Short mmCIF file of C-alpha atoms in Angstrom, two decimals:
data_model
loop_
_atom_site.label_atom_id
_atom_site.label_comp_id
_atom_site.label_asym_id
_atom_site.label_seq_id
_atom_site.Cartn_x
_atom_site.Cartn_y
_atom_site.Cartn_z
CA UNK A 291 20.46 35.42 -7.22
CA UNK A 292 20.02 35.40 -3.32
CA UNK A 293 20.26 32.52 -1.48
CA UNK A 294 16.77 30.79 -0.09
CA UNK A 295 16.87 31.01 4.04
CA UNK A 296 16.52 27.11 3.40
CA UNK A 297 20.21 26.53 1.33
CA UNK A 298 21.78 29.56 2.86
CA UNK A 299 22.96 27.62 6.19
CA UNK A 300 25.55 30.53 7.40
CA UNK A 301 23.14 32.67 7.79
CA UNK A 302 20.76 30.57 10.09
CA UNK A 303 20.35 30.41 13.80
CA UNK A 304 18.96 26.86 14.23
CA UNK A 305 19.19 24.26 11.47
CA UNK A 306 17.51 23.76 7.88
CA UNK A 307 15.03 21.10 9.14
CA UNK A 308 14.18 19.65 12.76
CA UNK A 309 11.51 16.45 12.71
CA UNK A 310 10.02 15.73 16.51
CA UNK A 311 8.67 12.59 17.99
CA UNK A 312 5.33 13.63 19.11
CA UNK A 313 4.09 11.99 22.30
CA UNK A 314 6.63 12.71 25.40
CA UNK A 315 8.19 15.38 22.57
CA UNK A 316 6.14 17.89 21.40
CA UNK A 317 2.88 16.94 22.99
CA UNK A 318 2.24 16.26 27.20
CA UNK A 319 -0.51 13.29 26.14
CA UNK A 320 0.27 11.44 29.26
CA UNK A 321 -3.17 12.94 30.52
CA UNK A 322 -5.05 11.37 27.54
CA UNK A 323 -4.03 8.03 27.76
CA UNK A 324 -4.75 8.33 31.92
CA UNK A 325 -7.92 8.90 31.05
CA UNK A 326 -8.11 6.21 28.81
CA UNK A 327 -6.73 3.57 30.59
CA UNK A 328 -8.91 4.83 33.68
CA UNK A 329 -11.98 4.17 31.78
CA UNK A 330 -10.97 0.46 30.71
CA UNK A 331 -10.08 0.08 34.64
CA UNK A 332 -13.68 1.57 35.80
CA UNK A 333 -15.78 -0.75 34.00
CA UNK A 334 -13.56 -4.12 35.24
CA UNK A 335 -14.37 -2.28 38.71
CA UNK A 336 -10.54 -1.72 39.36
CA UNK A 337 -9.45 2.32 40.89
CA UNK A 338 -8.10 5.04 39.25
CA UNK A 339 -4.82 4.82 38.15
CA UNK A 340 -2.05 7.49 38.91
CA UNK A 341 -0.69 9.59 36.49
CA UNK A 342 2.97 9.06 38.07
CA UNK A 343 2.17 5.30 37.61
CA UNK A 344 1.41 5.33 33.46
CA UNK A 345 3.72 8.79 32.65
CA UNK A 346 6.86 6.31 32.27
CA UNK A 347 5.11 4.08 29.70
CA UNK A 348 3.59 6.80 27.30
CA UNK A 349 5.96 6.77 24.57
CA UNK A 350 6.57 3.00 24.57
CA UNK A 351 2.88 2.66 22.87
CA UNK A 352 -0.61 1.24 23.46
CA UNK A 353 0.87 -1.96 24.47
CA UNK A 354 3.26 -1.13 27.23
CA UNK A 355 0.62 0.89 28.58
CA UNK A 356 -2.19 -1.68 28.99
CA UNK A 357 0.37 -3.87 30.20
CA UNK A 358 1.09 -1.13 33.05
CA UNK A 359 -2.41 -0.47 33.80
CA UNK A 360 -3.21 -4.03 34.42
CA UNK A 361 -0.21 -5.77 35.34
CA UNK A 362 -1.74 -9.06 36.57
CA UNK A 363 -2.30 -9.75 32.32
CA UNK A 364 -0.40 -12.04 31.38
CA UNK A 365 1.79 -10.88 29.09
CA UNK A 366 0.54 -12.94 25.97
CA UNK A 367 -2.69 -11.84 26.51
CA UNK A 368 -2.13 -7.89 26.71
CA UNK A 369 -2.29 -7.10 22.86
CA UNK A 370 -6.09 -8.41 22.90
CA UNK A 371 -6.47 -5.40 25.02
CA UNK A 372 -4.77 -2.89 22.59
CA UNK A 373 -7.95 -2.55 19.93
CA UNK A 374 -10.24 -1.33 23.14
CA UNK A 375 -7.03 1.18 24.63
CA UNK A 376 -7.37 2.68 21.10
CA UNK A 377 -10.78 3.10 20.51
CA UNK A 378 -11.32 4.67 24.22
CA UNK A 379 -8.22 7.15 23.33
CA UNK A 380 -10.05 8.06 19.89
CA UNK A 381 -12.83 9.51 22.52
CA UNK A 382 -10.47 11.24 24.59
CA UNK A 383 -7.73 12.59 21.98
CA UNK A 384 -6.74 15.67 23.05
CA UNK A 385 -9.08 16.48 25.48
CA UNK A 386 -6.68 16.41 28.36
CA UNK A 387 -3.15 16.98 27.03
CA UNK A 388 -0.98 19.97 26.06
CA UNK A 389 2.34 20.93 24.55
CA UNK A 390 5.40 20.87 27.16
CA UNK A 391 5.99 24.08 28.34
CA UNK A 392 8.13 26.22 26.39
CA UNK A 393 7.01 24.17 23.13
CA UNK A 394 5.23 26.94 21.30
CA UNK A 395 7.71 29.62 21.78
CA UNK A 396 10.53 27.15 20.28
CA UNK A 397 8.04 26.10 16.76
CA UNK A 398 7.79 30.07 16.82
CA UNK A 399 11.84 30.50 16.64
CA UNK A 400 12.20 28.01 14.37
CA UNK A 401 9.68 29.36 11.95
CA UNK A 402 10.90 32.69 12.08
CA UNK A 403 14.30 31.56 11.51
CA UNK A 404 12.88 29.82 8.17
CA UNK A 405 12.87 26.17 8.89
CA UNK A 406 11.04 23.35 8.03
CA UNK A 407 9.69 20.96 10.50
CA UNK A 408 7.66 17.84 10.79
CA UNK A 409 6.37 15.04 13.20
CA UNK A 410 7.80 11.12 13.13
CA UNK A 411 5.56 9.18 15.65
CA UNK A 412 5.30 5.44 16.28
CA UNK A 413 1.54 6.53 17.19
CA UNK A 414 -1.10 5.68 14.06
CA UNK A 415 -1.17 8.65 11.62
CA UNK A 416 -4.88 9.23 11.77
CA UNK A 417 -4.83 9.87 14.98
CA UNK A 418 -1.58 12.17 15.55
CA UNK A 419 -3.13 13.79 11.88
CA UNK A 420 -6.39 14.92 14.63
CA UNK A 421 -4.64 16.10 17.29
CA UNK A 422 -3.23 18.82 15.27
CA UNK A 423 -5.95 20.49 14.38
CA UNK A 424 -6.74 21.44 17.85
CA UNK A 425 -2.75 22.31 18.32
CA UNK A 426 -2.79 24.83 15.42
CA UNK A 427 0.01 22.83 13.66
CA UNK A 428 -2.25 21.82 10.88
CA UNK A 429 -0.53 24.26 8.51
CA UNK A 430 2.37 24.35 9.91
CA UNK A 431 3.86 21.10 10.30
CA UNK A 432 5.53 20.11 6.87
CA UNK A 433 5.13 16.47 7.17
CA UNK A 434 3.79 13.89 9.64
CA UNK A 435 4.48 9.98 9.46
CA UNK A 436 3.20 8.11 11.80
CA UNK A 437 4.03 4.35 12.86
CA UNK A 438 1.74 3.02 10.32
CA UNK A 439 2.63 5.28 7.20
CA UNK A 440 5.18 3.23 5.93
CA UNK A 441 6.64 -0.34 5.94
CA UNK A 442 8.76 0.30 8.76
CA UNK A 443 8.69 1.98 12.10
CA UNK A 444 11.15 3.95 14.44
CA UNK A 445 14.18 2.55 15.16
CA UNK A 446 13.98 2.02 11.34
CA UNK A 447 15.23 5.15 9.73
CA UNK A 448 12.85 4.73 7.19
CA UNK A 449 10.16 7.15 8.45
CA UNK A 450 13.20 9.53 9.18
CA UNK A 451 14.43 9.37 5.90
CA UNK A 452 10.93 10.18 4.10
CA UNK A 453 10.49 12.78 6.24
CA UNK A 454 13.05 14.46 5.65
CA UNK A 455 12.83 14.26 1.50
CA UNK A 456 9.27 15.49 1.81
CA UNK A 457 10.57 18.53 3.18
CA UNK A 458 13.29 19.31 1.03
CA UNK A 459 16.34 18.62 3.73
CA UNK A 460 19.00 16.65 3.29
CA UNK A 461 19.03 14.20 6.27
CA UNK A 462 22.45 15.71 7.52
CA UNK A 463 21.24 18.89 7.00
CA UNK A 464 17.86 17.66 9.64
CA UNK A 465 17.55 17.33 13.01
CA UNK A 466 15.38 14.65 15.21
CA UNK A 467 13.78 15.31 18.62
CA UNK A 468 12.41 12.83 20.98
CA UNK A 469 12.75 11.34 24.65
CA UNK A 470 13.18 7.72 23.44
CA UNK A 471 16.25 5.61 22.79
CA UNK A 472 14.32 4.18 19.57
CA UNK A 473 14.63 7.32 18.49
CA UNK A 474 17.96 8.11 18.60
CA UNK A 475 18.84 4.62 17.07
CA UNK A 476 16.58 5.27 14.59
CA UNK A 477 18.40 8.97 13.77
CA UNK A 478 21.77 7.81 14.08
CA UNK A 479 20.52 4.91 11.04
CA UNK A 480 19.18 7.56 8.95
CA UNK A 481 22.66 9.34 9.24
CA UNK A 482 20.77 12.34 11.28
CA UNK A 483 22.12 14.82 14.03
CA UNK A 484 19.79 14.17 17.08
CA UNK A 485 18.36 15.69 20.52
CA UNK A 486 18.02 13.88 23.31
CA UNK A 487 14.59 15.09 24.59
CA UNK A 488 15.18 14.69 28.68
CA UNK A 489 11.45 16.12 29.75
CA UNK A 490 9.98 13.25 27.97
CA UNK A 491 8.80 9.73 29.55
CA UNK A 492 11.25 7.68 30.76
CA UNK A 493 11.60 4.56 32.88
CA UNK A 494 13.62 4.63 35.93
CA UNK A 495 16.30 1.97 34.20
CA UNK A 496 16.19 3.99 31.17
CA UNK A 497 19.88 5.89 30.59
CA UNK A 498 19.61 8.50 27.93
CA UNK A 499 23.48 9.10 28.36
CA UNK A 500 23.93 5.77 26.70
CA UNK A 501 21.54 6.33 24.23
CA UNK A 502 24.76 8.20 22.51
CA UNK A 503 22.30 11.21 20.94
CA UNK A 504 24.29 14.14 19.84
CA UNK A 505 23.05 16.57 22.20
CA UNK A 506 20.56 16.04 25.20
CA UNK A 507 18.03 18.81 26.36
CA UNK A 508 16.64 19.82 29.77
CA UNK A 509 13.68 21.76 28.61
CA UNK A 510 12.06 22.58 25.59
CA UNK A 511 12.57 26.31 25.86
CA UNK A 512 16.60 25.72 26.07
CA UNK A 513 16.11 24.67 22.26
CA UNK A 514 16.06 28.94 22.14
CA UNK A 515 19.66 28.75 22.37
CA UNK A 516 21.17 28.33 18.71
CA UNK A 517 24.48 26.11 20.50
CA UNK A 518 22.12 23.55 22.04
CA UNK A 519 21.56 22.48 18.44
CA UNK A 520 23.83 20.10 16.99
CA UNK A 521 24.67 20.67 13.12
CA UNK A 522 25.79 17.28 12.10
CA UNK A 523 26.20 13.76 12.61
CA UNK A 524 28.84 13.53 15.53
CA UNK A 525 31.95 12.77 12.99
CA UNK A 526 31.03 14.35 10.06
CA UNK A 527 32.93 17.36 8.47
CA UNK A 528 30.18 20.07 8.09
#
């Protein structure tokens, strides 16, 4: 009998199964949440904020971005402003943002190659389940967890590890994308090759290099290039 494209790994270009953080990953929704948080500024009768300004915060969550658009808050009193940041981004959910560049063409490889791939978000499931819709992943994205799927939440490799079982990979066998060090940790718990996503939102401070992710990406579009994919855990015999 022949081999599936799925179990035959010599014969592949990029690996069985790749699972992506979403926001700063796949998806350029620094725009969105601008617009959000610009709307909760307007009515308080406070300016625009920058894009520069927010970009850094995106994929640390609702929080850390209210907390950067109004940093006079004191700090125990930010998460009273999360419920009204999420209900203004339900209205502006993928009006503004767009995969990186160079995105599309690398799901397109991948599927062509024959392999399964998914979305592991901190960001609620309902709404990273109605962005993609509008992204034409609806079909094609195997599985999506989002931060409020499960018990846990990245760095846990909980979400990781579901992921991966729902489509069909072995976790060693999977790789995990994103431009956060919580993701990385959270990869390296669920015993998971990862990819250092460098286009993504970072903070000045941040250091990916000491995030210790098994290979780190410039652009999306290098992910063409079979070698900038890691096969393994760092360590473990293939």
């Amino acid at each position: 009998m022949t081999e599936s494209p799925i179990t035959n790994h010599e014969s592949r270009l990029y690996p069985p199964g790749v699972l992506f953080d979403l926001d700063g990953t796949l998806l350029d929704s620094a725009p969105d949440m601008l617009a959000t948080v610009n709307r909760m500024r307007a009515v308080r009768g406070r300016p625009p904020m920058v894009l520069e300004a927010l970009r850094p915060h995106v994929s640390r969550g609702a929080r850390a971005m209210a907390s950067a658009a109004f940093p006079d808050v004191p700090p125990g009193q930010v998460p009273e402003l999360v419920p009204e940041f999420l209900a203004v981004y339900r209205e502006e959910l993928g009006r503004h943002g767009r995969p990186f560049d160079g995105i599309e063409d690398m799901l397109a490889a991948l599927e062509a190659d024959g392999t399964r791939w998914g979305i592991v978000t901190n960001k609620p499931e309902a709404l990273a389940r109605d962005l993609l819709p509008g992204l034409g992943w609806a079909t094609r994205c195997g599985v999506l967890v989002g931060g409020d799927t499960l018990a846990e939440r990245k760095p846990h490799p909980m979400p990781l590890l579901h992921a991966a079982e729902a489509i069909g990979i072995a976790p060693a066998d999977c790789v995990y994308v994103g431009d956060d060090r919580r993701d990385i940790d959270a990869a390296r718990a669920a015993g998971m090759p990862s990819v250092v996503a460098l286009w993504g939102y970072r903070l000045d401070d941040d250091d990916p290099v000491a995030w210790q992710g098994d290979a780190m990406v410039v652009r999306p579009v290098d992910l063409l290039e079979p070698v900038a994919w890691p096969t393994r855990r760092s360590g473990v015999d293939p």
